[in-house]
XYZ file of C-alpha atoms in Angstrom:
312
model
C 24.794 -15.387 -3.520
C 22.385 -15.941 -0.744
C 23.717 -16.026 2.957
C 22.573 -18.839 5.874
C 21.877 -15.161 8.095
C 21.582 -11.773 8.060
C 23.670 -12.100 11.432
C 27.050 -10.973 11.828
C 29.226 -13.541 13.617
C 31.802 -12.069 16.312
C 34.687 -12.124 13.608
C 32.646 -10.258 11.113
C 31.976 -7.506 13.240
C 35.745 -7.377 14.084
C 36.365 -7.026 10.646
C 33.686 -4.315 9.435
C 35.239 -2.556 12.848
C 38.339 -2.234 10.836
C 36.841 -1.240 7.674
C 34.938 1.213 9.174
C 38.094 2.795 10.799
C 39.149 2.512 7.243
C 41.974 -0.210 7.804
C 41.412 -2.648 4.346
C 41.375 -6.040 5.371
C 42.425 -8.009 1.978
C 42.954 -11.692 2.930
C 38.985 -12.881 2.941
C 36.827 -14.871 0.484
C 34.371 -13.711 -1.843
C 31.478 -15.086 0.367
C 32.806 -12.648 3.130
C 33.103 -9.531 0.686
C 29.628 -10.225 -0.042
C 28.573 -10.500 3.653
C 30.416 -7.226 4.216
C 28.700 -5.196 1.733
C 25.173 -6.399 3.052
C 25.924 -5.144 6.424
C 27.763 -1.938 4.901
C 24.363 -1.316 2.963
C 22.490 -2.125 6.084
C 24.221 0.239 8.268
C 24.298 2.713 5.830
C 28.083 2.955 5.955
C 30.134 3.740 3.230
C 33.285 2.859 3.606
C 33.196 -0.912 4.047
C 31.149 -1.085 1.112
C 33.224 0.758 -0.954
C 36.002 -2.138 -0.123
C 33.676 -4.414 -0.612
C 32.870 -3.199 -4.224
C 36.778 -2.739 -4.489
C 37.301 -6.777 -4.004
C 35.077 -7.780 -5.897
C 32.053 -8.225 -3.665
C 29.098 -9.261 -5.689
C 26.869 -6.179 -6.491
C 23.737 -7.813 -6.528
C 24.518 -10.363 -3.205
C 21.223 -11.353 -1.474
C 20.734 -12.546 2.420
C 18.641 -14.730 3.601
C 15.884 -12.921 2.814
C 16.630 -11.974 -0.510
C 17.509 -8.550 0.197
C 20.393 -6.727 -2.308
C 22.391 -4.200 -1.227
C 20.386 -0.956 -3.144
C 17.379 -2.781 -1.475
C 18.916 -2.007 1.860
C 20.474 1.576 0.899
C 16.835 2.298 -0.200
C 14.961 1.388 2.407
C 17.070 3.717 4.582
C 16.715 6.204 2.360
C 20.838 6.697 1.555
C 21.714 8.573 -0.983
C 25.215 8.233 -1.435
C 25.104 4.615 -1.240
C 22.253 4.219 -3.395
C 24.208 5.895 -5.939
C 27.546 4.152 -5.419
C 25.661 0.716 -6.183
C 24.224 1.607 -8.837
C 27.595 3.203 -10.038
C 28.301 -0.575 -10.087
C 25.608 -1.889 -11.969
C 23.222 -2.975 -9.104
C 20.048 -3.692 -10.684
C 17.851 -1.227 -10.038
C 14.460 -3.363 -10.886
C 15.776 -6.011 -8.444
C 12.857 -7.404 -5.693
C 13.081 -9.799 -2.329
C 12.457 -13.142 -2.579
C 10.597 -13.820 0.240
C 7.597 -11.575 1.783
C 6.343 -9.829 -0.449
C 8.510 -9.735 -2.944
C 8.642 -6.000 -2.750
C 10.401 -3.821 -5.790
C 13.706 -1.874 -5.195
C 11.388 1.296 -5.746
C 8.885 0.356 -3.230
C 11.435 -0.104 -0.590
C 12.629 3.631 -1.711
C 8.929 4.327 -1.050
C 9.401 3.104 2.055
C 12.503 5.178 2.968
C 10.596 8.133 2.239
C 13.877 9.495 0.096
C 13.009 11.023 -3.063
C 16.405 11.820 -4.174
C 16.840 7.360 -3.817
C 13.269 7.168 -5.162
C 14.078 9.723 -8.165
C 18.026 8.331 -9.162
C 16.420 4.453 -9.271
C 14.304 5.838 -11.744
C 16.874 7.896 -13.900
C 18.617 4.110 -13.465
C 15.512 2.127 -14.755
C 13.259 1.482 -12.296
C 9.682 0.947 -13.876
C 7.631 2.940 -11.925
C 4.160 0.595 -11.910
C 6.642 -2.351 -11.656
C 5.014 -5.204 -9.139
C 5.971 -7.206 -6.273
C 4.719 -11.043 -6.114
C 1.610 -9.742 -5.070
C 0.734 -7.441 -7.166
C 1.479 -4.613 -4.907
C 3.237 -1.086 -6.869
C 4.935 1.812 -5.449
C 2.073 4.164 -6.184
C -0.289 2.141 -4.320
C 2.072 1.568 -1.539
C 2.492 5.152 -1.156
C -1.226 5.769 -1.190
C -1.497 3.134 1.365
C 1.137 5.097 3.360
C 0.035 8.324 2.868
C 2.793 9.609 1.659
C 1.629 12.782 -0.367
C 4.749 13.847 -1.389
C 6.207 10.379 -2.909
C 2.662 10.150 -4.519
C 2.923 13.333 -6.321
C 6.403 12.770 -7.203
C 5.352 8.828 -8.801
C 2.420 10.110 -10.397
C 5.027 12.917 -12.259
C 6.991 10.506 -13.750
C 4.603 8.445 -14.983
C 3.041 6.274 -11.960
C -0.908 4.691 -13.442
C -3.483 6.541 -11.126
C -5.832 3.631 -11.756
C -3.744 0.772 -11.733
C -4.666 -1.891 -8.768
C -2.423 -3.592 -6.850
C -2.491 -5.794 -4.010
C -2.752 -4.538 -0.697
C -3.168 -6.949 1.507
C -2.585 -10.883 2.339
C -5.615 -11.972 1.576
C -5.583 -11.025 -2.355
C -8.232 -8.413 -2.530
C -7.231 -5.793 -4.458
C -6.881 -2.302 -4.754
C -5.527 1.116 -6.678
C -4.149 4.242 -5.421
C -7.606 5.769 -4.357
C -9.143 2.919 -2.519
C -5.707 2.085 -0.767
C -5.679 6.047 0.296
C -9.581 5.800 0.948
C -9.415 2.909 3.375
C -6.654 4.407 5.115
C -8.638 7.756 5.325
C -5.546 9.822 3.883
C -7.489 12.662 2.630
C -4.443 14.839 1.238
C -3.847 11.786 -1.278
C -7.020 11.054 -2.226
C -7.626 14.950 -3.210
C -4.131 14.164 -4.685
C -5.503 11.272 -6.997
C -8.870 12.808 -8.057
C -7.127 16.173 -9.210
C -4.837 13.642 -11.506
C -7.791 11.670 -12.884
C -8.434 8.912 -11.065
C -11.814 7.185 -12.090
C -13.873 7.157 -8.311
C -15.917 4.145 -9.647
C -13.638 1.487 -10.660
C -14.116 -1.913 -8.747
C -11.195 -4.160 -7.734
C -11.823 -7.824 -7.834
C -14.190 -8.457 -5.605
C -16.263 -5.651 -7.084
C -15.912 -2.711 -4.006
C -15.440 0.644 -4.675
C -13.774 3.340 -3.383
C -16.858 4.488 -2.021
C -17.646 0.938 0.060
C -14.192 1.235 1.093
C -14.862 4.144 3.077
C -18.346 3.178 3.952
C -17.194 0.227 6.244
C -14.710 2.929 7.559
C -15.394 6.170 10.056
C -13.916 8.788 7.428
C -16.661 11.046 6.574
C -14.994 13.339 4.895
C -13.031 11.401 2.159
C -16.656 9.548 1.620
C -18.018 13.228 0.705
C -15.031 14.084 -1.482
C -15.922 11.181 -3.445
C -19.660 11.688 -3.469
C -18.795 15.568 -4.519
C -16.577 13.807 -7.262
C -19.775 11.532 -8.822
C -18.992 8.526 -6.890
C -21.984 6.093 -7.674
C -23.853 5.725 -4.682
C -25.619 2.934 -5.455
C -23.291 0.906 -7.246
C -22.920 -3.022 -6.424
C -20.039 -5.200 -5.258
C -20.250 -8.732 -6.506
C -22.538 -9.914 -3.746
C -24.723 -7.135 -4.133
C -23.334 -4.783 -1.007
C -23.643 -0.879 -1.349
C -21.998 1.448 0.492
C -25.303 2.068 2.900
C -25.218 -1.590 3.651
C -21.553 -1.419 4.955
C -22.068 1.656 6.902
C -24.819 0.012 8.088
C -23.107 -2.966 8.989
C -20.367 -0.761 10.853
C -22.452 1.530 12.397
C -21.125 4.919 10.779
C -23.863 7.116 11.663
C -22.528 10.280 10.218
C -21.587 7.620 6.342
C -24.745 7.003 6.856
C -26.639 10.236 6.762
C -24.112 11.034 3.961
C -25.021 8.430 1.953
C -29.198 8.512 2.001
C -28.737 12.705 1.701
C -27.023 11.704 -1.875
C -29.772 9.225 -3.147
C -28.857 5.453 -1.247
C -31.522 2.924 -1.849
C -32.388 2.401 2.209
C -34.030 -0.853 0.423
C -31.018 -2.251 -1.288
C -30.425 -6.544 -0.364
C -27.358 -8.178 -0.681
C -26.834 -12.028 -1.273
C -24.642 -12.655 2.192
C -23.062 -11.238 4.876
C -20.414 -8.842 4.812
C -18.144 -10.833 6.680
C -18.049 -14.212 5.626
C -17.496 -16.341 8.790
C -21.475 -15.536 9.450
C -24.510 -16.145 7.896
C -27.745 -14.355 8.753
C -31.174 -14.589 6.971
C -31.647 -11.066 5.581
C -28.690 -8.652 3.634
C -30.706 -5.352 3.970
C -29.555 -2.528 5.366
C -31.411 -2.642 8.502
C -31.260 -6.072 9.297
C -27.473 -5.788 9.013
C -27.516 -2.762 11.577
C -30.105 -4.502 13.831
C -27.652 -7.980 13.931
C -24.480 -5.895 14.770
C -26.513 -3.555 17.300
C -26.790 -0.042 15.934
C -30.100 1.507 16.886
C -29.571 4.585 15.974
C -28.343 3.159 12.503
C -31.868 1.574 12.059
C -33.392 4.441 12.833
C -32.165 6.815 10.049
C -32.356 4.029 7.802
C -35.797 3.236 8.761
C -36.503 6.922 8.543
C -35.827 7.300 4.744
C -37.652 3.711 3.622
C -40.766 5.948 5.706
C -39.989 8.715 3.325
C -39.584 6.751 -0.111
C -42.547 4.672 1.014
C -44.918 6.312 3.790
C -47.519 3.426 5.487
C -50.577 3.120 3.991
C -53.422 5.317 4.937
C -51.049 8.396 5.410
């Protein structure tokens, strides 16, 4: 059952007053049992939810926004009520149905619990399950940066290469880039010691590697270069990692990425943002447009080096 708000009225909060004092109010409908045990889950208070349950209140109620109970109890991270639900039958694969249309798990993630995260897995949980957009736990994790629910999802089975949404605007991504981007270190050395391939492409073809490129995390873009990343690999409109340091202005990605081989000479076939259009891709040009001198100049250095002027 699905409620008009997530908004206790004046009466309602009379009422879960009593509960929580422990005085059992009998005399309401099922629609109110249901409301109670939202807020009880919400609050993270276990007695009015346990009277709830004990008349009859609908296990798996949703508000407004399609939140359940366990989602609730897991996104706070309670143990005790997590546990009581699912005592119950709440369904432990359950998701929102608005947003996101996050997973029961990846609201655990969220809570940070991993006594919640581990029991809705001993309950069923799939581990890689989705949300609408394509987004699982693992990545969401990476995302996060939280090392310790990483390790724990990868130990029970989590896909170290499997992409998932990451954002609104449907590009996609798997546990390393969504660590990469966010220049969480501690996961990405996380990922790589568990297997994960440095080279796979999402669907617009980017790497790890240009992930971190366009991004001022030197560090994580030598752990991947140390790893075998591809340095001159494409995206699908011909962008390598130099051209989005470039682009950004990374001076230290830069140096990085010419000391490991980087075609200085590489074009791509548009801009890497795609509200403007410029006449030349290259690396240079792209600095030169989004004024980074000294970006030019170390670029300009090595095409000097790979091609000296003639008569020299």
């Amino acid at each position: 059952m699905i409620f008009r708000s997530a908004i206790v009225t004046f009466w309602q909060t009379v009422l879960f007053s009593f509960l929580w004092g422990g005085i059992a109010v009998v005399n309401l409908s099922a629609e109110d049992w249901d409301a109670t045990l939202l807020s009880a889950a919400e609050h993270g208070e276990i007695n009015p939810l346990t009277e709830a349950l004990n008349h009859g209140a609908h296990v798996d109620a949703r508000n407004v926004e399609g939140w359940t109970p366990l989602i609730f109890a897991a996104k706070i991270g309670n143990l005790e009520i997590t546990k009581a639900l699912l005592a119950k039958g709440a369904n432990a694969n359950g998701r929102s149905s608005s947003d996101e249309g996050s997973t029961t798990l990846a609201f655990a993630v969220h809570g940070g619990n991993l006594q919640v995260i581990q029991t809705l897995l001993d309950h069923g949980a799939k581990v890689d399950g989705r949300a609408k957009n394509g987004m699982t736990p693992l990545v969401y994790a990476c995302q996060n940066g939280k090392l310790e629910v990483a390790a724990f999802l990868l130990s029970r089975g989590g896909d170290v290469d499997l992409f998932g949404s990451a954002d609104s605007g449907g590009e996609f991504y798997n546990p390393l880039m969504a660590a990469a981007r966010e220049g969480h270190a501690e996961v990405v050395k996380l990922l790589m010691a568990k297997g994960a391939k440095v080279d796979k492409k999402n669907n617009a073809g980017t790497t790890a590697l240009m992930e971190v490129a366009k991004r001022p995390y030197p560090q994580i873009l030598k752990m991947l270069l140390d790893k075998g990343a591809n340095v001159n690999t494409r995206g699908t409109h011909g962008h390598t990692a130099l051209i989005y340091a470039a682009y950004n202005g990374h001076l230290e990605n830069i140096k990085l990425l010419l000391a490991a081989g980087a075609d200085p000479f590489a074009t791509a076939t548009d801009d890497p943002d795609p509200e403007r259009e410029f006449g030349r891709y290259d690396a240079v040009a792209l600095a030169e447009q989004q004024d980074h001198p000294e970006a030019v100049g170390l670029i300009r250095a090595a095409q000097r080096r790979l091609r000296p002027p003639s008569g020299h």
